[in-house]
PDB file of C-alpha atoms in Angstrom:
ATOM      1  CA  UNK A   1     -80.134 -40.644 156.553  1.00 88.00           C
ATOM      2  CA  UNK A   2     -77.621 -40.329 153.718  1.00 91.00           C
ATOM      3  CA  UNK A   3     -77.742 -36.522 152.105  1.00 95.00           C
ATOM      4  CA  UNK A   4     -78.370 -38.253 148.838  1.00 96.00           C
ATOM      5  CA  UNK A   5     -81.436 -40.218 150.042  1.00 97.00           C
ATOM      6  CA  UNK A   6     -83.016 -36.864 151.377  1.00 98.00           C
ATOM      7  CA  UNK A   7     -81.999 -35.451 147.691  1.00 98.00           C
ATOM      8  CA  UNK A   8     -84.252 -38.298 145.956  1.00 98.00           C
ATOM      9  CA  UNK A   9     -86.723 -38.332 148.426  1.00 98.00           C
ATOM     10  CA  UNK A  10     -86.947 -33.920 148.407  1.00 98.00           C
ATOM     11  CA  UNK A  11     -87.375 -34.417 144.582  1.00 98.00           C
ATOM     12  CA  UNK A  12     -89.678 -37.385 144.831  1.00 98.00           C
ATOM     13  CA  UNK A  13     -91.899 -35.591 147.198  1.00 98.00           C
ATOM     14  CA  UNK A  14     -92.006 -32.022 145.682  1.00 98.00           C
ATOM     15  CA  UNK A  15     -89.903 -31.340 142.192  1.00 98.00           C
ATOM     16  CA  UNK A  16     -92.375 -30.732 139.141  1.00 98.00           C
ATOM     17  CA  UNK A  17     -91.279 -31.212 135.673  1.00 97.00           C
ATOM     18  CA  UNK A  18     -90.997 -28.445 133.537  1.00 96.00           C
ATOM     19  CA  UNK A  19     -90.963 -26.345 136.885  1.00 98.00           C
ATOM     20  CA  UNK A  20     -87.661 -25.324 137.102  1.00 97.00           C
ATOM     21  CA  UNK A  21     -87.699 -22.686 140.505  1.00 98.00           C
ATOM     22  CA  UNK A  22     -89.814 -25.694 142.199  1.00 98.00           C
ATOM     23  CA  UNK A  23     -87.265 -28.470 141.324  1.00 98.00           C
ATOM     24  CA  UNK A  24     -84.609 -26.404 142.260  1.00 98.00           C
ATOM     25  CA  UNK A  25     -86.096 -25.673 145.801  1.00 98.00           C
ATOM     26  CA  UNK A  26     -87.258 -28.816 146.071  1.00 98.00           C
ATOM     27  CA  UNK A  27     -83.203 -29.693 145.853  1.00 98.00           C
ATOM     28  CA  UNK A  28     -82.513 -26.950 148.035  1.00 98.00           C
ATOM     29  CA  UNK A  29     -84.605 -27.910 150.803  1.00 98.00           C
ATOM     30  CA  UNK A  30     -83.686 -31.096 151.059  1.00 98.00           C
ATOM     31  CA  UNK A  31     -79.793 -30.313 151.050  1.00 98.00           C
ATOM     32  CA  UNK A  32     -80.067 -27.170 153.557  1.00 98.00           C
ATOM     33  CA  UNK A  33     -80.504 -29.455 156.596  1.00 98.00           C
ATOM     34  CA  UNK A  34     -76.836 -31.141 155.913  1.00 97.00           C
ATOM     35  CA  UNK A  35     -75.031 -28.137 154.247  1.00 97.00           C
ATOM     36  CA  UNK A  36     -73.745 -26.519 157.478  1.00 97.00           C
ATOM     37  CA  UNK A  37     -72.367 -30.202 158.209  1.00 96.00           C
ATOM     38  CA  UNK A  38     -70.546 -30.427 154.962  1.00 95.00           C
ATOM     39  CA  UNK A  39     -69.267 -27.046 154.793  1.00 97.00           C
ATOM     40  CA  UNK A  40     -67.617 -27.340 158.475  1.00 97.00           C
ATOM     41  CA  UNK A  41     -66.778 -30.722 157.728  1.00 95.00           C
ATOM     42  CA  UNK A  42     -65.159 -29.879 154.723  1.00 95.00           C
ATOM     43  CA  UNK A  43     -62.964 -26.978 156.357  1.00 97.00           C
ATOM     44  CA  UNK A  44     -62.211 -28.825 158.340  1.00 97.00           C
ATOM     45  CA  UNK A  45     -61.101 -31.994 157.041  1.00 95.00           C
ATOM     46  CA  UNK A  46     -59.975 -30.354 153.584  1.00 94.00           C
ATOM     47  CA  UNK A  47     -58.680 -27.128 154.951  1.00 96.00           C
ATOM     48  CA  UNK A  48     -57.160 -27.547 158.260  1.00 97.00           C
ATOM     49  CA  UNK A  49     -56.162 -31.099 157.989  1.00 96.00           C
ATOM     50  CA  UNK A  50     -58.403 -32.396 161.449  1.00 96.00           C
ATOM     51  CA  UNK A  51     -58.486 -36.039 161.798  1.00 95.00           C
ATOM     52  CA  UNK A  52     -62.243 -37.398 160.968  1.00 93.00           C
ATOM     53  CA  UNK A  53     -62.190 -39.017 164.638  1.00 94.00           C
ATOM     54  CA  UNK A  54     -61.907 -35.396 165.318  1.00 96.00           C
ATOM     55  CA  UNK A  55     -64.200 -33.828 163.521  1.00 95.00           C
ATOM     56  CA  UNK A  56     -67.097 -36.760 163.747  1.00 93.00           C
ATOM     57  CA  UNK A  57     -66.634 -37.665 167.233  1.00 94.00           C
ATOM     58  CA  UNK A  58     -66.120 -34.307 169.519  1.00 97.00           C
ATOM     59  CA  UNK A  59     -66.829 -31.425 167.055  1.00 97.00           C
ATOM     60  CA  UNK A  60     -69.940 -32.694 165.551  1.00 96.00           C
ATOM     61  CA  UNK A  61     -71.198 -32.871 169.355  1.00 96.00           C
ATOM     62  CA  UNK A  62     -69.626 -29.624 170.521  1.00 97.00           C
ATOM     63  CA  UNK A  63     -71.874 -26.422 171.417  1.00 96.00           C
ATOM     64  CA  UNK A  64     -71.214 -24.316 168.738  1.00 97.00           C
ATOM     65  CA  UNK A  65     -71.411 -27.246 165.608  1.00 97.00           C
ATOM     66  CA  UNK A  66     -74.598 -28.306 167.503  1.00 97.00           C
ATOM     67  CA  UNK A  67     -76.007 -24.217 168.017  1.00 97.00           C
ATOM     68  CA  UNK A  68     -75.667 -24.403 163.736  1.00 97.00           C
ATOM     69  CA  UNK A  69     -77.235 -27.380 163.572  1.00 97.00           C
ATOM     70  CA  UNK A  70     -80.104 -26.339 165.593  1.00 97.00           C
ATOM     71  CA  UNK A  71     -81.046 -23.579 163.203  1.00 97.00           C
ATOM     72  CA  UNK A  72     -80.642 -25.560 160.129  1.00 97.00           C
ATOM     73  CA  UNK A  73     -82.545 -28.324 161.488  1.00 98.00           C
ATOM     74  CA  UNK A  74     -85.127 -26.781 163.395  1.00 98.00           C
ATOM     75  CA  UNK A  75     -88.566 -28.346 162.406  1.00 98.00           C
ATOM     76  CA  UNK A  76     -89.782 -25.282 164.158  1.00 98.00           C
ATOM     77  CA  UNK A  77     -88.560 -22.617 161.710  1.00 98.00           C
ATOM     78  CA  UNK A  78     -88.730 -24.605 158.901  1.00 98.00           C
ATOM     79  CA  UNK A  79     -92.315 -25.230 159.564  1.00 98.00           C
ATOM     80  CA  UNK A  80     -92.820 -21.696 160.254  1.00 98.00           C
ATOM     81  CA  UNK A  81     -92.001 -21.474 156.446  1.00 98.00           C
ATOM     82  CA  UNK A  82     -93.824 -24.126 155.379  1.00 98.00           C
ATOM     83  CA  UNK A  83     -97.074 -22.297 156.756  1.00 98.00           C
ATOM     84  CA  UNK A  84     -96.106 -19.673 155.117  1.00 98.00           C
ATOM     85  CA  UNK A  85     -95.979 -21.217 152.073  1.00 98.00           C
ATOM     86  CA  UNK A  86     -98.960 -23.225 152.069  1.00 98.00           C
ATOM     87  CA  UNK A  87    -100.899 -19.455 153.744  1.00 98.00           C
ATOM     88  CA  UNK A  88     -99.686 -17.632 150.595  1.00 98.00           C
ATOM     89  CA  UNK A  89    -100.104 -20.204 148.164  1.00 98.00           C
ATOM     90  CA  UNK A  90     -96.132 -19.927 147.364  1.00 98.00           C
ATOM     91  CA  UNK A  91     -95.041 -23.272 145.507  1.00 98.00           C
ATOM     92  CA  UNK A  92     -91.704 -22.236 145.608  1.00 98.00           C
ATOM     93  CA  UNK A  93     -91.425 -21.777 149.248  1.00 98.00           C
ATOM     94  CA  UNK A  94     -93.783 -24.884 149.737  1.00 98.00           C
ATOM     95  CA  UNK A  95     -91.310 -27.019 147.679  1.00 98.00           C
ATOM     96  CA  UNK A  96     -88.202 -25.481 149.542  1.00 98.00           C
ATOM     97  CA  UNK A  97     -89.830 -26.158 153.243  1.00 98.00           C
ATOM     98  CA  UNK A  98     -91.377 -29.345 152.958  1.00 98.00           C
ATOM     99  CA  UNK A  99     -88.459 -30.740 151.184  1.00 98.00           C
ATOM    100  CA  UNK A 100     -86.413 -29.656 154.255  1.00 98.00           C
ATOM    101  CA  UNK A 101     -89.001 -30.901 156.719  1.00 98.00           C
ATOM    102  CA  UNK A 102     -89.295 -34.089 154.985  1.00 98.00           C
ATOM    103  CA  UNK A 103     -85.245 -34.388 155.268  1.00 98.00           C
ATOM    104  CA  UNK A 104     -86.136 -33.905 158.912  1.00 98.00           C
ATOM    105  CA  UNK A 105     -88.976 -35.891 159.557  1.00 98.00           C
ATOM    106  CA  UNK A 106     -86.578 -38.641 158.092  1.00 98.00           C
ATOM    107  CA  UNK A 107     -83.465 -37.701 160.518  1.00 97.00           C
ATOM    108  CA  UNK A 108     -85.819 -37.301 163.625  1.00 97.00           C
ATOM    109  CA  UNK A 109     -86.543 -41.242 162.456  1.00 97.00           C
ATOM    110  CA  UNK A 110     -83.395 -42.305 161.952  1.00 96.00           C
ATOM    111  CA  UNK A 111     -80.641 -40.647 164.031  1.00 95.00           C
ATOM    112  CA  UNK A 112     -79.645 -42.806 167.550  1.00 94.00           C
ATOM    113  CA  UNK A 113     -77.076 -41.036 169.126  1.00 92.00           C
ATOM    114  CA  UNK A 114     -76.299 -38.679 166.425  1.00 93.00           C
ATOM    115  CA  UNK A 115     -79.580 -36.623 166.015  1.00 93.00           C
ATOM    116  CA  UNK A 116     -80.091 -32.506 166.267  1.00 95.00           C
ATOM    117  CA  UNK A 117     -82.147 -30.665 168.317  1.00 96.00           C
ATOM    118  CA  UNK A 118     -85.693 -30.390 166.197  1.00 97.00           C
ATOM    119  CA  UNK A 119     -87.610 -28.740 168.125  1.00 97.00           C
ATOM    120  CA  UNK A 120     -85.249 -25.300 168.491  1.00 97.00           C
ATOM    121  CA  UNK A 121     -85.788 -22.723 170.014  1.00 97.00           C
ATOM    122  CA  UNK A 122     -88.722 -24.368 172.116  1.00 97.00           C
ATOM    123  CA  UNK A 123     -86.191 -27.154 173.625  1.00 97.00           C
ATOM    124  CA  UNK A 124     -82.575 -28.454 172.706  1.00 96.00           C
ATOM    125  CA  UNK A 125     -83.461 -31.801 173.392  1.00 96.00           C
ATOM    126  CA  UNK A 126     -82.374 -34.168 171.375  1.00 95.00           C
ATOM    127  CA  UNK A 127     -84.407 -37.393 170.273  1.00 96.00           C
ATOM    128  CA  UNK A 128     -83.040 -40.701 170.469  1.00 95.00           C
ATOM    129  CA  UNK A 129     -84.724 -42.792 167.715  1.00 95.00           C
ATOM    130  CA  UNK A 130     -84.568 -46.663 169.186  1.00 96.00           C
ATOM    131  CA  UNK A 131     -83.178 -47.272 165.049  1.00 96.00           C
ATOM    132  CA  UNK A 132     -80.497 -45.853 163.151  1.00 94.00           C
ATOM    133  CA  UNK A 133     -80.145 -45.486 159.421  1.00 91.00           C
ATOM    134  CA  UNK A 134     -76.400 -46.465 159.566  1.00 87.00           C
ATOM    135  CA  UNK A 135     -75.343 -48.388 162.894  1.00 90.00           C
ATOM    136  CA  UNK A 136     -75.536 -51.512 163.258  1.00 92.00           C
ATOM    137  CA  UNK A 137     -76.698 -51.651 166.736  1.00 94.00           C
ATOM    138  CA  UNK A 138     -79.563 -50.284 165.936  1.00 94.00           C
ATOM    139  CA  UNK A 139     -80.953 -51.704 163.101  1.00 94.00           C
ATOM    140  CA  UNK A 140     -79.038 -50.057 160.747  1.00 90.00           C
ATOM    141  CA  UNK A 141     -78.038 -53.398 159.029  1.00 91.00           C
ATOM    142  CA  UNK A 142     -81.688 -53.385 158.035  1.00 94.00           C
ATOM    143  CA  UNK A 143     -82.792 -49.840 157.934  1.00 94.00           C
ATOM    144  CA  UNK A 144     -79.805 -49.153 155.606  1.00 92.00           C
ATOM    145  CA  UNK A 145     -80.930 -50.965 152.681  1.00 92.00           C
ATOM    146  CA  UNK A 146     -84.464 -50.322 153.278  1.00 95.00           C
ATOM    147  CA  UNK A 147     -83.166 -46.329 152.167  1.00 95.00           C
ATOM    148  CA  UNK A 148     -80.983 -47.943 149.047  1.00 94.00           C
ATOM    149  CA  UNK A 149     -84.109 -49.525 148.114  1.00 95.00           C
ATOM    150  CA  UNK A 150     -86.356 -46.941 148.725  1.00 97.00           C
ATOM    151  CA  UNK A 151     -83.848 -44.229 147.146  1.00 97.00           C
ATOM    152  CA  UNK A 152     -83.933 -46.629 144.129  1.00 96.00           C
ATOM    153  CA  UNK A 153     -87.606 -46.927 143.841  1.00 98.00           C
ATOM    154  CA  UNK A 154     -87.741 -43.355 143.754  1.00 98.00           C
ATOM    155  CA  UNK A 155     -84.795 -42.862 141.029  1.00 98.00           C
ATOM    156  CA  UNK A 156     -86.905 -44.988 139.037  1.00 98.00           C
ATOM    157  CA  UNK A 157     -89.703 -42.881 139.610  1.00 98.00           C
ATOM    158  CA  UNK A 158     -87.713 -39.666 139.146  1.00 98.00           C
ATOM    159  CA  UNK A 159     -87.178 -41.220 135.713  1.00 98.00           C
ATOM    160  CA  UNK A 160     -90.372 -41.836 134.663  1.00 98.00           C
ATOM    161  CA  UNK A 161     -91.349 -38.088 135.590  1.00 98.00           C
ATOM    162  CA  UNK A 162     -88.731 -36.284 134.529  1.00 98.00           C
ATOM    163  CA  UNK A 163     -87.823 -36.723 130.388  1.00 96.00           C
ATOM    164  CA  UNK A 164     -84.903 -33.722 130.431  1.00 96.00           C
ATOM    165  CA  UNK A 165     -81.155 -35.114 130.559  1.00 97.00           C
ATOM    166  CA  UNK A 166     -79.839 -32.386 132.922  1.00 97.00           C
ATOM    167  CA  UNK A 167     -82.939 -33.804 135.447  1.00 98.00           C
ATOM    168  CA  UNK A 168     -81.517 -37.597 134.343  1.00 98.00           C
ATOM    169  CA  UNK A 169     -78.431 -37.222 134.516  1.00 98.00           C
ATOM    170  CA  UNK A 170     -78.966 -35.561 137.982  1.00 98.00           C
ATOM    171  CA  UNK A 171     -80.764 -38.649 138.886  1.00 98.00           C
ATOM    172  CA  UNK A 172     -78.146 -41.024 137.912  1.00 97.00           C
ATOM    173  CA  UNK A 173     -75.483 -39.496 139.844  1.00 96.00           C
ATOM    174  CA  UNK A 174     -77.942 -39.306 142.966  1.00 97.00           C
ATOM    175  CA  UNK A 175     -78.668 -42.775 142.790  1.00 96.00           C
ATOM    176  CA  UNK A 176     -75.292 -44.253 141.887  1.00 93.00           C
ATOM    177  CA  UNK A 177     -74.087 -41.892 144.864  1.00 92.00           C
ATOM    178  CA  UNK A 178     -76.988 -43.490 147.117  1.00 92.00           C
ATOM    179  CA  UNK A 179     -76.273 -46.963 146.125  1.00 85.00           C
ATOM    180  CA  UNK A 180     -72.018 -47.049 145.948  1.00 80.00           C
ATOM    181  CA  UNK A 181     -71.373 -46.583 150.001  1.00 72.00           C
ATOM    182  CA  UNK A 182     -73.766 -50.182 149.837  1.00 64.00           C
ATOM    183  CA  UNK A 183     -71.744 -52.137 148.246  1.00 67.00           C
ATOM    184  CA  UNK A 184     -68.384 -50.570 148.970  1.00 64.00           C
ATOM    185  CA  UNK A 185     -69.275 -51.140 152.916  1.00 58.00           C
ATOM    186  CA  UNK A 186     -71.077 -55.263 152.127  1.00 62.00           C
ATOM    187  CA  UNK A 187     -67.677 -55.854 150.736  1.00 63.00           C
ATOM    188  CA  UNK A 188     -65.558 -54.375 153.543  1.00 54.00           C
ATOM    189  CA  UNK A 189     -68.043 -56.129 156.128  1.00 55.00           C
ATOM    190  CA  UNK A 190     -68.812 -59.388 154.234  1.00 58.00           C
ATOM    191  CA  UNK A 191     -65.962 -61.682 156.164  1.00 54.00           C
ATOM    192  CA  UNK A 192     -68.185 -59.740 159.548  1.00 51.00           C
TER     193      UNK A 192
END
């Protein structure tokens, strides 16, 4: 899924107003997953000047983008801390790990041919959901706005919880950035 829906959803599922450490893990969480992605990415593509066909198609599949991505997205570990948390009665840590395994949970759904290795360091297999949040082929023509609509839903919700403008205006931008890829891509496919 898009980072921004696992930001709403993270929030959604485990920010409490007027709780700043918990919101802020709650963000965390649900960003750690994608921030090794991003900051190689972003060398990349920023830094170094590599073509996105480059960096999306061979080094997001390569051994030693995918060995990251197996520790960052390792339902194992990350449920190791969420026991923790929940042992320990840590809302911090709670907030911070189920944030992250809900951004997981999600990607496990969603991810055809582009998912991670969950289940590190049991197995490196890699799950092939039979739907993908983005392509076409596999539902993602559907799935896709079902996570706009759902990402909205929850933006509204967000809204309703949370009175602070900081925490608004963070919603705003989250949403906008949700929603804006939707429209920008039913325009550029529309004559599809």
């Amino acid at each position: 899924m898009n980072t921004p829906a696992h930001l709403i959803f993270g929030l959604t599922a485990f920010a409490k107003p007027g709780q700043a450490k918990i919101t802020a893990a709650a963000l965390a969480g649900a960003l750690i997953p994608d921030l090794s992605l991003y900051l190689m990415a972003g060398w990349h593509l920023q830094v170094l000047g590599t073509s996105p066909d480059v960096v999306f198609g061979r080094l997001y599949f390569s051994d030693a983008w995918q060995s990251i991505f197996r520790i960052d997205n390792s339902m194992i570990l990350w449920g190791m801390g969420l026991a923790y948390g929940l042992m320990f009665r840590a809302p911090v840590v709670i907030a911070l790990c189920g944030a992250a395994m809900l951004h997981l949970g999600l990607d496990f759904l969603f991810h055809h041919d582009d998912g991670r290795a969950h289940f590190w360091p049991l197995t490196n297999w890699i799950f092939q959901s039979p739907v993908s949040y983005w392509d076409p082929r596999h539902f993602g023509n559907m799935i896709g706005p079902l996570e706009v609509a759902a990402s909205l839903l929850c933006c509204a919700v967000l809204w309703r919880r949370f009175e602070g403008v900081g925490m608004r205006v963070l919603i705003v931008v989250l949403g906008l950035t949700e929603f804006a890829p939707f429209i920008i891509f039913a325009i550029m496919f529309a004559g599809n």
